[in-house]
Amino acid sequence: MSIYHLKIKLLSDTTFGRGDGVAGLLDQEVEYDPNGFPYLRGRTLKGLLSEECDNLVAVLPDATRKHWQQIAADLFGNPGSTLETVGKIHVGDACLPGDLREAVAQQLLKPKNDLKLKPINILESLTTIRRQTAINSKEGTPDEHSLRSARVIIRDLEFTAPLYFHTSPTDEMLSLLVAGTWALRRVGSGRNRGRGHVHCRLFNQGQEIGQDYLQRFGKMEIQAR
C-alpha cells in the first residue's frame, strides 16, 4: 500500500460543517472528534478533490479530454462503482497533528486531570463563533430574523489527510491529483462568502510533489506501435 499526505493550511476562518447546529447557540456547528478537535471528513475531502479534477479535465482540448476523464474515473471511481471498478484512492480524515491530539488525549484520560481540561475547552480554543445578518439593499438595515451564527476554525491551522492507494498510482494519476490539489482553494460551509480559503499541497514521504507532475497534466503519451 502507498500512502501520500495532503496538507491543508487554513488561510481564512473555516467551517468544516456537519450539517446541523446547536439549539439556542449555533446554526452551524463544525465536525469534531470526541476530544474536541475539529476535522474534515475524508469522504467530503475526496468529493472536493474529485470535483476540482473534473473541472480541470472539462476544459482540456477534445483530443485529450476523454483520456483524462478515464484517468479521473480510475482514480476516484464513478457513481455506483462495484468492487472491480472502485477508485484507486481512499481519502482519510484531515486532522490536526497527531502528536498534539495524542498529548491532549492522554491529559484528558488522566484520573487526576490537573488542568481540568474538557473536550469543549479544546474545541473553543481552536474555534470561534461568527455571526452575520442579511442587509436590506433598499433601506440599508438588517433584515429581521436573518441573524445566523456559525462556528469557524481559526485560520493558520494546518490539517493533514492520508491518501491511501492499494496499488501504486500511475504518474498520470499523480499528475491529475497534484493539479486538483493545487486548484482546491475553498472548502467547507460558507466558502462562497469568504470562509474556507485554503492552501493545499501533496506530499510523499515528507517531500512535496508538485511541479514535475503538474507539467504532465493535460498531455497524452503516444504509444509506440
XYZ file of C-alpha atoms in Angstrom:
225
model
C 0.000 0.000 0.000
C 1.206 3.518 -0.848
C 0.373 6.430 1.444
C 0.579 10.071 0.410
C -0.386 13.047 2.536
C -2.431 16.096 1.660
C -1.748 19.167 3.800
C -4.392 21.849 4.103
C -3.470 25.195 5.629
C -6.356 27.493 6.525
C -5.832 30.977 5.075
C -9.140 32.206 6.437
C -11.545 31.097 9.137
C -13.229 27.885 8.010
C -16.299 25.822 8.861
C -15.998 22.083 8.308
C -19.753 21.807 8.765
C -21.513 18.692 9.996
C -24.947 19.661 8.738
C -26.555 20.758 11.971
C -26.265 23.300 14.751
C -26.704 23.594 18.498
C -30.160 24.626 19.635
C -30.175 28.132 21.031
C -26.474 28.710 20.330
C -25.388 27.940 16.764
C -26.901 27.480 13.333
C -23.779 25.738 12.008
C -21.550 23.520 14.119
C -18.225 22.111 12.912
C -17.310 18.454 12.795
C -15.137 17.496 15.788
C -13.845 14.328 17.423
C -14.608 13.105 20.981
C -11.667 15.142 22.333
C -12.876 18.382 20.766
C -10.514 18.532 17.765
C -12.180 19.765 14.563
C -11.562 17.742 11.405
C -12.695 17.353 7.803
C -14.231 14.018 6.840
C -12.257 12.077 4.239
C -15.367 11.378 2.186
C -16.040 15.122 1.934
C -12.432 15.861 1.019
C -12.460 13.179 -1.682
C -15.568 14.772 -3.165
C -13.899 18.193 -3.233
C -10.775 16.818 -4.921
C -12.817 14.877 -7.446
C -14.853 17.978 -8.276
C -11.734 20.085 -8.848
C -10.195 17.400 -11.070
C -13.406 17.097 -13.100
C -13.468 20.861 -13.604
C -9.867 20.853 -14.835
C -10.409 17.913 -17.191
C -13.564 19.513 -18.600
C -11.577 22.419 -20.107
C -8.939 20.246 -21.792
C -8.879 20.083 -25.615
C -11.107 17.453 -27.220
C -8.079 15.409 -28.278
C -7.028 14.655 -24.707
C -10.163 15.170 -22.632
C -11.528 11.626 -22.930
C -8.153 10.161 -21.968
C -8.017 12.242 -18.774
C -11.649 11.577 -17.967
C -10.770 7.884 -17.829
C -7.809 8.616 -15.556
C -10.105 10.583 -13.234
C -12.565 7.671 -13.229
C -9.763 5.212 -12.428
C -8.547 7.456 -9.612
C -11.816 8.444 -7.947
C -14.243 5.860 -9.306
C -17.662 6.505 -10.800
C -21.026 6.765 -9.041
C -22.320 3.256 -8.454
C -18.870 1.663 -8.766
C -18.515 -2.018 -7.953
C -15.590 -3.608 -6.127
C -13.951 -4.189 -9.503
C -14.326 -0.574 -10.670
C -13.969 1.354 -7.409
C -11.481 4.227 -7.462
C -7.864 3.561 -6.508
C -7.685 6.332 -3.914
C -9.059 6.226 -0.400
C -9.009 9.545 1.461
C -8.697 9.628 5.234
C -9.957 12.377 7.533
C -7.996 15.653 7.543
C -6.867 16.186 11.142
C -4.589 18.402 13.210
C -1.106 17.000 14.080
C -1.248 13.549 15.651
C 1.257 14.303 18.429
C -0.870 17.232 19.605
C -4.046 15.159 19.598
C -2.296 12.299 21.401
C -0.892 14.599 24.117
C -4.297 16.116 24.770
C -5.977 12.709 24.737
C -3.542 11.460 27.391
C -4.248 14.512 29.537
C -7.996 14.004 29.245
C -7.653 10.358 30.272
C -5.677 11.074 33.440
C -7.625 10.234 36.604
C -6.354 13.485 38.076
C -6.787 15.975 35.271
C -4.633 18.748 36.776
C -5.509 21.193 34.010
C -9.200 20.336 34.337
C -9.368 20.062 30.556
C -12.573 19.075 28.865
C -13.212 18.474 25.154
C -15.274 21.660 24.969
C -12.188 23.610 26.130
C -10.184 22.148 23.247
C -12.908 22.954 20.743
C -13.286 26.523 21.974
C -9.518 27.101 21.906
C -9.366 26.193 18.215
C -12.552 27.847 17.056
C -14.659 30.940 17.467
C -18.198 31.956 16.581
C -19.062 34.299 13.724
C -22.445 35.978 13.329
C -23.807 37.568 10.196
C -27.070 39.023 9.004
C -28.612 39.938 5.671
C -28.853 43.621 4.783
C -31.920 45.113 3.128
C -30.478 46.636 -0.048
C -33.117 49.363 -0.227
C -33.135 50.514 3.388
C -29.595 49.533 4.335
C -30.800 47.912 7.545
C -30.552 44.314 8.760
C -33.388 42.052 7.638
C -35.476 40.739 10.510
C -34.864 37.158 11.575
C -31.807 36.892 9.279
C -29.144 36.708 12.013
C -27.171 33.470 11.696
C -24.267 32.148 13.740
C -21.623 29.622 12.769
C -18.602 28.144 14.480
C -15.401 28.653 12.487
C -11.991 27.053 12.841
C -9.330 29.689 13.363
C -7.111 30.471 10.385
C -3.437 29.389 10.094
C -4.110 25.908 11.465
C -2.844 23.064 9.286
C -4.662 19.782 8.724
C -3.231 16.625 7.176
C -5.154 13.875 5.399
C -3.664 10.485 4.422
C -4.317 9.310 0.858
C -4.207 5.524 0.568
C -3.539 3.527 -2.611
C -3.725 -0.289 -2.550
C -1.505 -0.267 -5.662
C 0.947 2.475 -6.572
C -0.717 5.290 -8.535
C 0.468 5.939 -12.087
C 2.338 9.124 -12.959
C -0.763 10.379 -14.776
C -2.915 9.796 -11.693
C -0.434 11.729 -9.579
C -0.336 14.472 -12.206
C -4.115 14.826 -12.063
C -4.112 14.639 -8.272
C -1.476 17.371 -7.968
C -3.444 19.602 -10.348
C -6.634 19.040 -8.355
C -4.799 19.666 -5.088
C -3.391 22.974 -6.285
C -6.791 24.005 -7.659
C -8.562 23.329 -4.359
C -8.820 26.813 -2.834
C -12.136 26.785 -0.958
C -13.579 24.166 1.397
C -16.343 23.906 3.937
C -19.571 25.803 4.553
C -19.764 29.447 3.513
C -16.861 29.072 1.104
C -18.629 31.416 -1.336
C -18.879 34.056 1.396
C -15.246 34.497 2.365
C -14.783 31.486 4.591
C -12.754 28.363 3.831
C -9.830 29.823 1.862
C -7.108 27.157 1.961
C -3.674 26.322 0.587
C -3.234 22.627 -0.295
C -0.144 20.634 -1.179
C 0.606 16.938 -1.766
C 3.473 15.082 -0.074
C 5.109 11.681 -0.462
C 7.379 10.510 2.363
C 7.769 14.073 3.604
C 8.704 15.506 0.204
C 6.328 17.774 -1.651
C 5.421 16.594 -5.119
C 4.187 19.263 -7.452
C 5.788 21.000 -10.398
C 7.254 17.934 -12.139
C 3.938 16.106 -12.089
C 1.883 19.213 -12.778
C 3.671 19.728 -16.104
C 2.404 16.352 -17.296
C -1.239 17.175 -16.736
C -3.252 17.529 -19.954
C -0.677 15.748 -22.094
C -1.056 12.299 -23.551
C 1.729 9.861 -24.205
C 1.679 8.318 -27.676
C 2.133 4.571 -27.527
C 4.840 3.200 -29.839
C 3.499 0.723 -32.413
